[in-house]
Tab-separated table of C-alpha atoms in Angstrom:
chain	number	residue	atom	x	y	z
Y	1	UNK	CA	45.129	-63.368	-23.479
Y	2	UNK	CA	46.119	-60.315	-21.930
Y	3	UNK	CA	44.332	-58.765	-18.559
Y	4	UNK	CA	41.423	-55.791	-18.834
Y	5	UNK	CA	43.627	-53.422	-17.982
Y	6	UNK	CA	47.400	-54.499	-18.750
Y	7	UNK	CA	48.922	-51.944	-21.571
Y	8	UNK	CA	52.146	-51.086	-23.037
Y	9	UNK	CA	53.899	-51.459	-26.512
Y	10	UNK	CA	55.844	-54.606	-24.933
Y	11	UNK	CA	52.396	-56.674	-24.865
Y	12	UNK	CA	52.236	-58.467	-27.983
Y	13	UNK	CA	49.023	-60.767	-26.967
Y	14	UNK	CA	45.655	-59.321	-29.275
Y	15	UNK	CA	43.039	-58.310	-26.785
Y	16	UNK	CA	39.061	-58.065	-26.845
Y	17	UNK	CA	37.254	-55.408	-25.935
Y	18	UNK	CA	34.786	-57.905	-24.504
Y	19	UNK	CA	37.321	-59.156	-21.846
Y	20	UNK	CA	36.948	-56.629	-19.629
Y	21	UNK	CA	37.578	-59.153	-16.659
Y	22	UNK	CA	40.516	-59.338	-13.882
Y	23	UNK	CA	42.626	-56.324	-12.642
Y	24	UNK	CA	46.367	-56.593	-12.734
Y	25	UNK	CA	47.706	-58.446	-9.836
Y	26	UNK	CA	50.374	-55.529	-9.518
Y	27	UNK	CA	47.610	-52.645	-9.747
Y	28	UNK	CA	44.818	-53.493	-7.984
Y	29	UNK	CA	43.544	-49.954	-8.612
Y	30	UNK	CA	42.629	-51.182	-12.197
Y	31	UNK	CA	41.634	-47.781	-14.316
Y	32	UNK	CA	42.070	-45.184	-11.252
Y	33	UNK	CA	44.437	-43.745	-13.290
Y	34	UNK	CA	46.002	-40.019	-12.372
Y	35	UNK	CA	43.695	-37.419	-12.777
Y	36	UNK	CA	43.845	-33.962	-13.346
Y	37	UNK	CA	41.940	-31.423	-11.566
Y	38	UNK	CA	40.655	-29.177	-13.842
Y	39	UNK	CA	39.004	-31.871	-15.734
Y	40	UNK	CA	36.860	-33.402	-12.854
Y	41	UNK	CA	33.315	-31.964	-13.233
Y	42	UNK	CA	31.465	-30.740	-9.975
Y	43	UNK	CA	28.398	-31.389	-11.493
Y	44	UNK	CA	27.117	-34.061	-7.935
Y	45	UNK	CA	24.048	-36.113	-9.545
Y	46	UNK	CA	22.199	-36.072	-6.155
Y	47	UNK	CA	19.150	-37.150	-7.663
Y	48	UNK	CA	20.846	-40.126	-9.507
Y	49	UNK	CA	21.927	-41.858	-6.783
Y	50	UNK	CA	19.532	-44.556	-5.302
Y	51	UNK	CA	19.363	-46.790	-8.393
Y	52	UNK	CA	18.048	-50.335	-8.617
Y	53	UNK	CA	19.290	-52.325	-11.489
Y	54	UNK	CA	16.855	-53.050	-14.328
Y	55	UNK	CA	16.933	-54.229	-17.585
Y	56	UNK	CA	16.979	-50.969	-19.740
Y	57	UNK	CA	15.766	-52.699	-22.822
Y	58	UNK	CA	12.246	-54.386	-20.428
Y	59	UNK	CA	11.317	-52.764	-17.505
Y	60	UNK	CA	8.508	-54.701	-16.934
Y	61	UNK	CA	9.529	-56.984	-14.630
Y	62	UNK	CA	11.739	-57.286	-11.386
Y	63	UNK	CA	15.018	-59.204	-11.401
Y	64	UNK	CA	14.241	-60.249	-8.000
Y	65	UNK	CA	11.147	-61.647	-9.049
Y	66	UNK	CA	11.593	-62.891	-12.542
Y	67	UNK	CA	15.343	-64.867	-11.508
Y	68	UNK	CA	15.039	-66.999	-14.559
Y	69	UNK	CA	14.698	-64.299	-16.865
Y	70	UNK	CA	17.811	-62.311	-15.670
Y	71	UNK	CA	20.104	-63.798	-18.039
Y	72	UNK	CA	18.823	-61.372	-20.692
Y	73	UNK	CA	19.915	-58.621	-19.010
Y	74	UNK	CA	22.220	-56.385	-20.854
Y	75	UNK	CA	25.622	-56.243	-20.859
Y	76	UNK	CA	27.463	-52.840	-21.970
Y	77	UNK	CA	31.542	-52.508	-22.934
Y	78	UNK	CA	33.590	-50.638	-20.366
Y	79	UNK	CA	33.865	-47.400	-22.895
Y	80	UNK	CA	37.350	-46.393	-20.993
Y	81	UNK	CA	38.895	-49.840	-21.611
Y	82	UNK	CA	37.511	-50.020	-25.075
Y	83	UNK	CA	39.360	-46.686	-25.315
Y	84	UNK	CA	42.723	-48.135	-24.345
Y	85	UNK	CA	42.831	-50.819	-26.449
Y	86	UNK	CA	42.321	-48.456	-29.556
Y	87	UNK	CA	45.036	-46.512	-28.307
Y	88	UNK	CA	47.504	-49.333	-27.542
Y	89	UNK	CA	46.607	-50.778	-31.459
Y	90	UNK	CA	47.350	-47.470	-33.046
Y	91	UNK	CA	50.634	-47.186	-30.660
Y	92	UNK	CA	51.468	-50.954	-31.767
Y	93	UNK	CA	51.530	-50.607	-35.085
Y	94	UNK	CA	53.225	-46.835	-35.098
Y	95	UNK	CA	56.882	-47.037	-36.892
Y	96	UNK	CA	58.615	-44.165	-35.140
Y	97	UNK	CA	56.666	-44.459	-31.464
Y	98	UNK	CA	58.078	-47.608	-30.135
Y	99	UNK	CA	61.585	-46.590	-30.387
Y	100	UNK	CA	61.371	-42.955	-28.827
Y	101	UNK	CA	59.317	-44.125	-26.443
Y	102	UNK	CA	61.102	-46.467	-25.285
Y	103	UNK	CA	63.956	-43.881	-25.230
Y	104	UNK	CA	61.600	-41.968	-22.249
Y	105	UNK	CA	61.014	-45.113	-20.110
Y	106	UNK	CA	64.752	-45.294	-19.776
Y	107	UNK	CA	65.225	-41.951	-18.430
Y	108	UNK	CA	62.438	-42.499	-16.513
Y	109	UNK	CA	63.321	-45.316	-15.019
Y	110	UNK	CA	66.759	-44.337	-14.058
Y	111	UNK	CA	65.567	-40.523	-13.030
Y	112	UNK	CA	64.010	-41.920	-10.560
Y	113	UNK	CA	66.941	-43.981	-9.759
Y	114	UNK	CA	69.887	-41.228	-9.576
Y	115	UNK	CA	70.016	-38.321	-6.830
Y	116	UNK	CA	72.260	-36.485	-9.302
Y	117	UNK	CA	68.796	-36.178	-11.692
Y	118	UNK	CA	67.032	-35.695	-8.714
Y	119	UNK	CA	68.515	-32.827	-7.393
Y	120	UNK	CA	69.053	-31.074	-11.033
Y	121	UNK	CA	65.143	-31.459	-11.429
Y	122	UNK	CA	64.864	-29.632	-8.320
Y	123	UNK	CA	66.731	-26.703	-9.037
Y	124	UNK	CA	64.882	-27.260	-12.979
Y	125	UNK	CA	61.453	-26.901	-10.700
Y	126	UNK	CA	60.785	-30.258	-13.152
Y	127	UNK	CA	59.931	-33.448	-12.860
Y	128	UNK	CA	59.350	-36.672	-14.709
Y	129	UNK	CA	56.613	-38.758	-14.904
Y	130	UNK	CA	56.950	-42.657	-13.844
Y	131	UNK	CA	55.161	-45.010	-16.483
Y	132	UNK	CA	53.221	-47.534	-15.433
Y	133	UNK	CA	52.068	-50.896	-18.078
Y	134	UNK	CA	48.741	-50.684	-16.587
Y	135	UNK	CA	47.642	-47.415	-17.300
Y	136	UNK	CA	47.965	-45.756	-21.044
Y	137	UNK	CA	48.310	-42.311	-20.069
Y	138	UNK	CA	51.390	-42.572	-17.777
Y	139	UNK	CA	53.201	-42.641	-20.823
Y	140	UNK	CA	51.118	-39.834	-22.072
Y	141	UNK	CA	52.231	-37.885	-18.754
Y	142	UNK	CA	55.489	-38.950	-19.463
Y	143	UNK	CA	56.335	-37.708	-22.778
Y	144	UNK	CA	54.743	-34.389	-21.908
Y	145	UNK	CA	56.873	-33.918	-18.738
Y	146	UNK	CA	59.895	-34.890	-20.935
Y	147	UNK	CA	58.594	-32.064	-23.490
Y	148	UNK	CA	58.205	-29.826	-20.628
Y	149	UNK	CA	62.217	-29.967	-20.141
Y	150	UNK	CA	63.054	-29.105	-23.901
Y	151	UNK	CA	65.796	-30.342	-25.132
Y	152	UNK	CA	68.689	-28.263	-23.598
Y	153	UNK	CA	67.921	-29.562	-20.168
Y	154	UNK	CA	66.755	-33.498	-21.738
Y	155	UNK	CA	70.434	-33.600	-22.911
Y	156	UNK	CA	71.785	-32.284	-19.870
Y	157	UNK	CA	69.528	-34.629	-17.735
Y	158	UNK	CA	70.598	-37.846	-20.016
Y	159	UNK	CA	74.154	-37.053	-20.162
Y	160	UNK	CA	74.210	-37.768	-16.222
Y	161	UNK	CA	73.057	-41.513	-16.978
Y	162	UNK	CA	75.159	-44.367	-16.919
Y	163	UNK	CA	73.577	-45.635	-20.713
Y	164	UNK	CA	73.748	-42.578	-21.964
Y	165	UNK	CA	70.217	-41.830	-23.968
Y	166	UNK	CA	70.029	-39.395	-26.572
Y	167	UNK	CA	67.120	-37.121	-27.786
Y	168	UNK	CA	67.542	-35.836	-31.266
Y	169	UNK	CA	65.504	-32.958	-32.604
Y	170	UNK	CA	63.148	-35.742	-34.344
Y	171	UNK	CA	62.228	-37.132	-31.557
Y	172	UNK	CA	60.752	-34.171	-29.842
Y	173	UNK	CA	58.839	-33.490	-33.023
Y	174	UNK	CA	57.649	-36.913	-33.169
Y	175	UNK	CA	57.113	-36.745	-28.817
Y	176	UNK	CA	55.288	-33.082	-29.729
Y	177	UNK	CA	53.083	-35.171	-32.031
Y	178	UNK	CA	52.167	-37.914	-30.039
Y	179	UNK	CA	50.753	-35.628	-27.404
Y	180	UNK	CA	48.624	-33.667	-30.223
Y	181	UNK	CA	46.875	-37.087	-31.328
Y	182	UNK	CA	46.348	-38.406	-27.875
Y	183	UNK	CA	45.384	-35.344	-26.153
Y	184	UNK	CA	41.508	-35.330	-26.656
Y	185	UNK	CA	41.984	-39.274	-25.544
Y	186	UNK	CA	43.391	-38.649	-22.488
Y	187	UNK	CA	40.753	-35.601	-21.707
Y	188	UNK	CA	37.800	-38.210	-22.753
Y	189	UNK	CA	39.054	-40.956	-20.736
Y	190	UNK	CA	39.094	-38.786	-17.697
Y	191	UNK	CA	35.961	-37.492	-18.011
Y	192	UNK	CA	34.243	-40.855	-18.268
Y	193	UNK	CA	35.363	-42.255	-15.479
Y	194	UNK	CA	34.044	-40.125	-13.169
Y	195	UNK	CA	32.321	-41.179	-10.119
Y	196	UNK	CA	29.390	-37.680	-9.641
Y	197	UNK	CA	28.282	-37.644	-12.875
Y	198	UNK	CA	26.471	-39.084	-15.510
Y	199	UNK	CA	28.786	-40.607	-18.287
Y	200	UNK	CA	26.818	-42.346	-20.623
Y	201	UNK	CA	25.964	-39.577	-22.430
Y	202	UNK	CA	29.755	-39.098	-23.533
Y	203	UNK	CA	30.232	-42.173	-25.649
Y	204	UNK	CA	28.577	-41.260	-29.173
Y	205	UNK	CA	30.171	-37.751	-28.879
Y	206	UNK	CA	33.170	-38.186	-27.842
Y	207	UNK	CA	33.540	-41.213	-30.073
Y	208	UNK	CA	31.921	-38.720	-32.917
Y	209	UNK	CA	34.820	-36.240	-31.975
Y	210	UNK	CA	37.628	-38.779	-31.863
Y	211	UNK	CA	37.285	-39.649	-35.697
Y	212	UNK	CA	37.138	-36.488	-36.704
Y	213	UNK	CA	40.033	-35.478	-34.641
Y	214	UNK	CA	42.176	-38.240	-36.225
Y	215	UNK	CA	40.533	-36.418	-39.675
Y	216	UNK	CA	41.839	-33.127	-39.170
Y	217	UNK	CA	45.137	-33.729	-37.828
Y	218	UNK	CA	46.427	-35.955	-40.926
Y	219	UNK	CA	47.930	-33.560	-43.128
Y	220	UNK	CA	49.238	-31.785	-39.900
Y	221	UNK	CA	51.720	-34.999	-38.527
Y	222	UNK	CA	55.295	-35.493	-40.015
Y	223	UNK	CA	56.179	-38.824	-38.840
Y	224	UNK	CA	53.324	-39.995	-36.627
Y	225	UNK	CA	50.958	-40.406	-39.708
Y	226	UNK	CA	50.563	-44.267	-39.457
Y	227	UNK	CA	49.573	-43.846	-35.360
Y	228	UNK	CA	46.435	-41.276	-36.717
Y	229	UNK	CA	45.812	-44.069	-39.524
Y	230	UNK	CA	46.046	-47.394	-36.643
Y	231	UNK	CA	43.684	-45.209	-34.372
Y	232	UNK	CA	41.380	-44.120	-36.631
Y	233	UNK	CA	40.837	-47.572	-38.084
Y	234	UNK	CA	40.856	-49.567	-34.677
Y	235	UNK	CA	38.133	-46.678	-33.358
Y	236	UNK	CA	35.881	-47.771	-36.337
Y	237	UNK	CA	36.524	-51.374	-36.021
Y	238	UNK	CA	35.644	-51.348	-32.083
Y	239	UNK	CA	32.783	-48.247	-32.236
Y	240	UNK	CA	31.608	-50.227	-35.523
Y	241	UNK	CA	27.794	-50.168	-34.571
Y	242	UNK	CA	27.810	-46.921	-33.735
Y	243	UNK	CA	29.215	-45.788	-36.657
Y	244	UNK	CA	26.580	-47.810	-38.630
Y	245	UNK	CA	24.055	-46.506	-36.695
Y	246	UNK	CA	25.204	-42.878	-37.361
Y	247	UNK	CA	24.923	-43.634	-41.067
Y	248	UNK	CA	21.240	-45.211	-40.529
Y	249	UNK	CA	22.170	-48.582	-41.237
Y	250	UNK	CA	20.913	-51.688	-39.566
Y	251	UNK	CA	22.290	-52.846	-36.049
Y	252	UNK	CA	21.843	-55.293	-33.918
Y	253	UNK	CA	20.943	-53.794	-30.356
Y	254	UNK	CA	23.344	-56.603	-28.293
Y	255	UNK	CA	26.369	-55.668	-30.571
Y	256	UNK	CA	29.085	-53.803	-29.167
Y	257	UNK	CA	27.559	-50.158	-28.689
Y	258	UNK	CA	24.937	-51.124	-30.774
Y	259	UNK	CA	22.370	-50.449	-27.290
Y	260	UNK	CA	20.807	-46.992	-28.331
Y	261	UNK	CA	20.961	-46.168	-25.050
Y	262	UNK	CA	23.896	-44.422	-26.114
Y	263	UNK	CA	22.300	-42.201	-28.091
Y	264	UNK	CA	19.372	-41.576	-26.277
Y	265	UNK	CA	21.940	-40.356	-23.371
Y	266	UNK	CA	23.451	-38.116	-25.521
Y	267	UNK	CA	20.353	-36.190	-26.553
Y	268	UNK	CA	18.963	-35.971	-23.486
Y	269	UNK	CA	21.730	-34.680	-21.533
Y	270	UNK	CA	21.547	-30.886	-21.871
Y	271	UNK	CA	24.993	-30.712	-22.574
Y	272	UNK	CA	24.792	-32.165	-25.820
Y	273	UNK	CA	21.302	-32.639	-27.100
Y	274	UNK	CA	21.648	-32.614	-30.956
Y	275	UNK	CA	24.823	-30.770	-30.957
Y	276	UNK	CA	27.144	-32.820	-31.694
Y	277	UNK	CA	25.473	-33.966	-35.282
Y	278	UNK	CA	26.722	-30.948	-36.527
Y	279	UNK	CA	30.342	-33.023	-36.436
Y	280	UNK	CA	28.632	-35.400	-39.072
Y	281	UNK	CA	28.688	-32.847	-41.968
Y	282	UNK	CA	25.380	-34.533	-43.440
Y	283	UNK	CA	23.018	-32.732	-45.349
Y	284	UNK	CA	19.550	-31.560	-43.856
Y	285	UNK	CA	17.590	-34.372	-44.944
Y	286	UNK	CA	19.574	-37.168	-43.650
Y	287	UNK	CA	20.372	-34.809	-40.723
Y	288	UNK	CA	16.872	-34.870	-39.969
Y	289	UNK	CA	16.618	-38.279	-40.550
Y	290	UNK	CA	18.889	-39.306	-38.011
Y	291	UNK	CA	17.141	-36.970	-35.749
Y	292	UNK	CA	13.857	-38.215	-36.331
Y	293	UNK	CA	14.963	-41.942	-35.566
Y	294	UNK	CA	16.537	-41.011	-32.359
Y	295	UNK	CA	13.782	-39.296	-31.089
Y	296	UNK	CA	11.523	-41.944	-32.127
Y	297	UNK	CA	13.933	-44.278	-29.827
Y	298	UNK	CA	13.338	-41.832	-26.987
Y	299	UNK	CA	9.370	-42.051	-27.452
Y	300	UNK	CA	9.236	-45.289	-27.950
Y	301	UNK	CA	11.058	-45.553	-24.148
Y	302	UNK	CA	8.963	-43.158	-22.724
Y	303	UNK	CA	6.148	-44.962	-24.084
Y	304	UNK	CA	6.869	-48.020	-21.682
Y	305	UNK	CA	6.694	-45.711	-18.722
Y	306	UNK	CA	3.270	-46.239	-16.750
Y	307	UNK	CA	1.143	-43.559	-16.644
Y	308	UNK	CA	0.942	-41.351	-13.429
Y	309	UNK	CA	-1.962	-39.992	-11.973
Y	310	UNK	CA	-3.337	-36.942	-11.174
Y	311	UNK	CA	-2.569	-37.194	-7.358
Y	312	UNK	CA	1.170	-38.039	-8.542
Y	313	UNK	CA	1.755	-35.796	-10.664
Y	314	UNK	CA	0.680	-33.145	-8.230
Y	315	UNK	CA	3.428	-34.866	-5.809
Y	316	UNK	CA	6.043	-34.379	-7.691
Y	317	UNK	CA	5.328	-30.434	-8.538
Y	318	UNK	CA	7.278	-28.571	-6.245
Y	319	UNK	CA	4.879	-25.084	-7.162
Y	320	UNK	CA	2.138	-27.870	-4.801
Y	321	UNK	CA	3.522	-29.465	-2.457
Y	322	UNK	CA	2.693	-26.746	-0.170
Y	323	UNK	CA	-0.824	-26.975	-1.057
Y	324	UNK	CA	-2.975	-28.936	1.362
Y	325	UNK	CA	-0.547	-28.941	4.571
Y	326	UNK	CA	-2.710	-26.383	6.350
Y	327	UNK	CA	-6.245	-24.747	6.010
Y	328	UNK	CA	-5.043	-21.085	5.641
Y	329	UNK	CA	-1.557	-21.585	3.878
Y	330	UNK	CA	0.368	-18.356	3.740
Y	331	UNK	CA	0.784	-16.426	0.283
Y	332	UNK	CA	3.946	-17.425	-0.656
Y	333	UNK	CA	5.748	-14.337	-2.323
Y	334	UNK	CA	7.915	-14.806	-5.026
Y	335	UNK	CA	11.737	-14.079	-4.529
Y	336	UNK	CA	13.376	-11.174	-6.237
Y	337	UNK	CA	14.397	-12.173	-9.830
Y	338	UNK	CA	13.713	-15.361	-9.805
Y	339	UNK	CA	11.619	-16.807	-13.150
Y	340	UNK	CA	11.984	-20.486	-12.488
Y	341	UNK	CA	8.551	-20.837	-12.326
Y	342	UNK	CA	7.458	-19.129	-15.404
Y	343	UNK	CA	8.279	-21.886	-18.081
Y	344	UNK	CA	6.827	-24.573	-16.202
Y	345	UNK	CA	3.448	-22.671	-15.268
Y	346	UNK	CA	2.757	-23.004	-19.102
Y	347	UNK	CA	3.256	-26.431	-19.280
Y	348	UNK	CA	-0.275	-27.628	-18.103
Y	349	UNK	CA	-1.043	-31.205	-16.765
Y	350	UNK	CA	-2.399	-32.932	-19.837
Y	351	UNK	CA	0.442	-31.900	-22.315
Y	352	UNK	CA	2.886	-32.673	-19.456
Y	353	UNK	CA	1.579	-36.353	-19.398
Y	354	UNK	CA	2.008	-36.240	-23.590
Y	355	UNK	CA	5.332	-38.051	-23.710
Y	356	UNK	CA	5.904	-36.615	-27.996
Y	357	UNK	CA	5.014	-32.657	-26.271
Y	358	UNK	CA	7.514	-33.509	-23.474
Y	359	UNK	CA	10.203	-34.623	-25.746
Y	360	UNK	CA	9.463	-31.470	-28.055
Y	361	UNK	CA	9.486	-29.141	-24.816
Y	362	UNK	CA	12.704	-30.234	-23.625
Y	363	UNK	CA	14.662	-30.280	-27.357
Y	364	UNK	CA	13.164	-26.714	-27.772
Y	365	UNK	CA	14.743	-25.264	-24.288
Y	366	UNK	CA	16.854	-22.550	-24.762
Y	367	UNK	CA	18.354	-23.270	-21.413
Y	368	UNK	CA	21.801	-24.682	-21.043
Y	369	UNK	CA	22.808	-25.749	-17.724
Y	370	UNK	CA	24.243	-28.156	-15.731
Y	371	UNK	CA	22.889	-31.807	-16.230
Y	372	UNK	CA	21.483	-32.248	-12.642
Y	373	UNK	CA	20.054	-28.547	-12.170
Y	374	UNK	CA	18.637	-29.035	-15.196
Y	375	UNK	CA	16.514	-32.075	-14.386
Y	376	UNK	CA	16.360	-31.022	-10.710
Y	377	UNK	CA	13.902	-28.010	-11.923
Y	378	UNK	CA	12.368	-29.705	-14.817
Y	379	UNK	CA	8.565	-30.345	-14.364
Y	380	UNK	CA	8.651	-32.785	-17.660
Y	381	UNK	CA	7.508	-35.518	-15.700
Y	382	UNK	CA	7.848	-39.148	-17.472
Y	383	UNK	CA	11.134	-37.533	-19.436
Y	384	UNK	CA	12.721	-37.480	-15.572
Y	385	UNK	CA	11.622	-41.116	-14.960
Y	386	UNK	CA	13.360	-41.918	-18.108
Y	387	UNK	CA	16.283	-39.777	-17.354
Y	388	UNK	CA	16.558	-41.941	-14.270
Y	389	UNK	CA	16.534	-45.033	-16.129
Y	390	UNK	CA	18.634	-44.471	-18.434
Y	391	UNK	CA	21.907	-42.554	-16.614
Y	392	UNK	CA	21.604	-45.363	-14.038
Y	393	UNK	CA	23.983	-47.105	-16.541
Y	394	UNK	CA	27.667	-45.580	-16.745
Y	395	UNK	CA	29.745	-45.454	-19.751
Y	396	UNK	CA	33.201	-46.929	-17.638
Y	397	UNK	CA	33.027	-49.657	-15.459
Y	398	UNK	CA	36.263	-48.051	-13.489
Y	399	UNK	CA	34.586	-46.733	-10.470
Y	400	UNK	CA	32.841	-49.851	-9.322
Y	401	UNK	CA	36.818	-51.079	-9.864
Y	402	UNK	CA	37.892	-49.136	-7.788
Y	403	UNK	CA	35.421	-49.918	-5.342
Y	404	UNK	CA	36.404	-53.439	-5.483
Y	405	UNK	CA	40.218	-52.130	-4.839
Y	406	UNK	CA	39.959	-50.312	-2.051
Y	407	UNK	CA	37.512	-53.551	-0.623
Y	408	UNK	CA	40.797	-55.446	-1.691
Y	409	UNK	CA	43.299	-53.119	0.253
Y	410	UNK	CA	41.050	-53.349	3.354
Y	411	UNK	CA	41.639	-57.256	3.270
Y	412	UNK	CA	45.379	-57.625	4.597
Y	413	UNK	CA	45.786	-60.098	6.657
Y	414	UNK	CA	46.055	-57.612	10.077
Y	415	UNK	CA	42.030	-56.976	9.190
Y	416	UNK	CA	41.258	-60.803	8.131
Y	417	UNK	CA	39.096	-60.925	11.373
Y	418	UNK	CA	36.797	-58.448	11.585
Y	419	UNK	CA	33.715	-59.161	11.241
Y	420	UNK	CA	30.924	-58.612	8.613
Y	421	UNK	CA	29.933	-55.007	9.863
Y	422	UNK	CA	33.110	-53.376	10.403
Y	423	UNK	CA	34.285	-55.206	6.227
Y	424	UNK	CA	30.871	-52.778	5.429
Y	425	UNK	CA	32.178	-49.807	7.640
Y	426	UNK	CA	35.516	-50.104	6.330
Y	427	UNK	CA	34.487	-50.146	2.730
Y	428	UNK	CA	32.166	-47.265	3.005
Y	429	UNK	CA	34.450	-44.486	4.441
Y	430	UNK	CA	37.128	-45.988	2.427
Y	431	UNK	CA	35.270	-45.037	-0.653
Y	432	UNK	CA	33.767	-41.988	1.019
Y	433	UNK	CA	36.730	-40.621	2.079
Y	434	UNK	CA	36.609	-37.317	-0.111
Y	435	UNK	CA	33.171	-36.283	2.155
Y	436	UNK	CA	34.341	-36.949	5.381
């Protein structure tokens, strides 16, 4: 048995995807893997954020209350770990990977080693990537900063080593290929194990997109053909009930992925709605079949939400809440341009309490924005509560991991005695930091 998060072609131990446990020893930042910039979304959930934890499947009772009924609480895969270990089968079983690769954690390794390298990467304005056994896309980052060098300056760079390491023109076509296949990996991964914003939602798509990527690129690869076969087939075998759910067959909801949760998330996250069944290629009827079952999941959910009253439902309009606060409120003028108001004035009070003319409201929206400004303004009242609900749950479990790690690095043994206030302190600037 391997740990959650331990990767890397010299790991020969089979892992399950439902041993997402311990943290390397050596890493206690677990999946806070390098992250790039331009893929971290801005989009803050500020309304997301004060979230008890429920069972999604029966919201009827309290776990506080109900203690003995808490063990059939849900429990989902980490999708970013799940993720990795499709990744490391397909790079496993891949005849030409191992070899190159292990060509690049030599001059890696000794790069970072030798001030001759050093300085020539200087004057190259290059450098190379270190790769780490915890983290799959360090070796991602390293082949494509070895890439980035071409292979004039890689066989100036290697000829400086003491084992000297050679690069021949296959290998860059097979490194060039590599970073093809596992590019939309690395972007997905990323994405989903972001702290702001809602990730749940990104599971049936981007596994949707994965499989079809692997699809397309077949007849494109020269030698990395079996590592597109490996992946493909280990994202089937691990996203199985999904899959079988996609082609409307019978699944058992405490599966792996089989919660549709996952696909509720993904339709109601303005982002993706029903998009993303265009990638099926089915024809209209069974499109519309699987359409029609999904949204009859989503009802069915809404349907267990209790019914507001008038008074509440007047709370929560933001066109009311001026109402009532003085005898002779002011006329409140409307602001140049701005139509935000128009949509929702249609939407009366009866059909906004109809949880099947909600649903139909919100699929027929033209608008497309961002996935909190886009429930901030919506009046589609028991659709929000279930919006709530639902995106409580995140796809990865990385950033509560990291949470945990930078809990871990606060307990040295210079800190061992403070007290119980100043651990909580600590802990919550610590992971804060980026506000302050």
């Amino acid at each position: 048995m391997i740990k959650a998060y331990r990767f890397g072609l010299s790991v020969e131990d089979d892992a399950d995807d439902s041993d997402v446990s311990l943290l390397d020893d050596d890493d206690p930042d677990g999946l806070s893997i390098t992250t790039n910039t331009s893929l971290q979304v801005a989009d803050e959930d500020n309304d997301l954020t004060n979230f008890t934890i429920i069972d999604i499947q029966h919201n009827t009772h309290n776990f506080d209350d109900d203690d003995d009924k808490s063990s059939s609480a849900l429990r989902l895969s980490c999708f970013a770990h799940t993720l990795q270990l499709s990744i490391r089968d397909g790079l496993k079983k891949a005849s030409h990977v191992p070899k190159v690769l292990a060509k690049c954690q030599a001059l890696a390794k000794f790069s970072h080693k030798s001030t001759k390298i050093a300085d020539m990467l200087d004057q190259l304005n290059k450098h190379i990537n270190k790769s780490n056994v915890t983290r799959w896309n360090s070796e991602y980052l390293l082949i494509k900063s070895i890439l980035s060098l071409g292979k004039i300056d890689a066989d100036a760079i290697t000829s400086l080593m003491d084992n000297l390491v050679k690069f021949s023109n296959n290998d860059f076509i097979i490194l060039e290929e590599i970073v093809i296949i596992l590019d939309p990996f690395y972007e997905i991964s990323i994405k989903c194990q972001a702290e702001a914003v809602v990730t749940a939602s990104l599971v049936v798509p981007s596994v949707l997109h994965l499989i079809n990527h692997l699809r397309d690129i077949k007849r494109d690869v020269k030698f990395c053909s079996r590592l597109v076969q490996q992946s493909q087939s280990s994202l089937e075998k691990r996203f199985c009930s999904i899959m079988d759910r996609l082609n409307q067959a019978d699944v058992i909801d405490d599966e792996h992925y089989g919660d549709p949760l996952y696909f509720m998330a993904a339709v109601l996250d303005p982002a993706f709605k029903f998009f993303w069944v265009r990638d099926l290629q089915l024809s209209v009827q069974m499109e519309n079949r699987l359409k029609q079952h999904i949204i009859q999941l989503i009802v069915d959910e809404m349907n267990k939400e209790p019914i507001l009253s008038s008074g509440h439902f007047d709370r929560i309009s933001p066109a009311r809440t001026s109402a009532g606060s003085t005898s002779t409120p002011k006329a409140k003028r409307r602001k140049l341009f701005d139509y935000d108001d128009v949509n929702s004035a249609d939407l009366n009070e009866s059909n906004a309490l109809d949880p099947v003319v909600e649903l139909d409201a919100y699929l027929n929206d033209p608008v497309r924005l961002p996935f909190s400004d886009y429930w901030h303004r919506s009046q589609l009242s028991i659709l929000k509560r279930l919006i709530t609900r639902i995106f409580s749950v995140q796809a990865s479990s990385a950033p509560i991991e990291r949470v945990f790690s930078h809990v871990g690095l606060i307990l040295t043994p210079k800190r061992i005695n403070m007290n119980e206030q100043m651990l909580r302190d600590r802990a919550f600037l610590r992971v804060n930091q980026n506000l302050l």
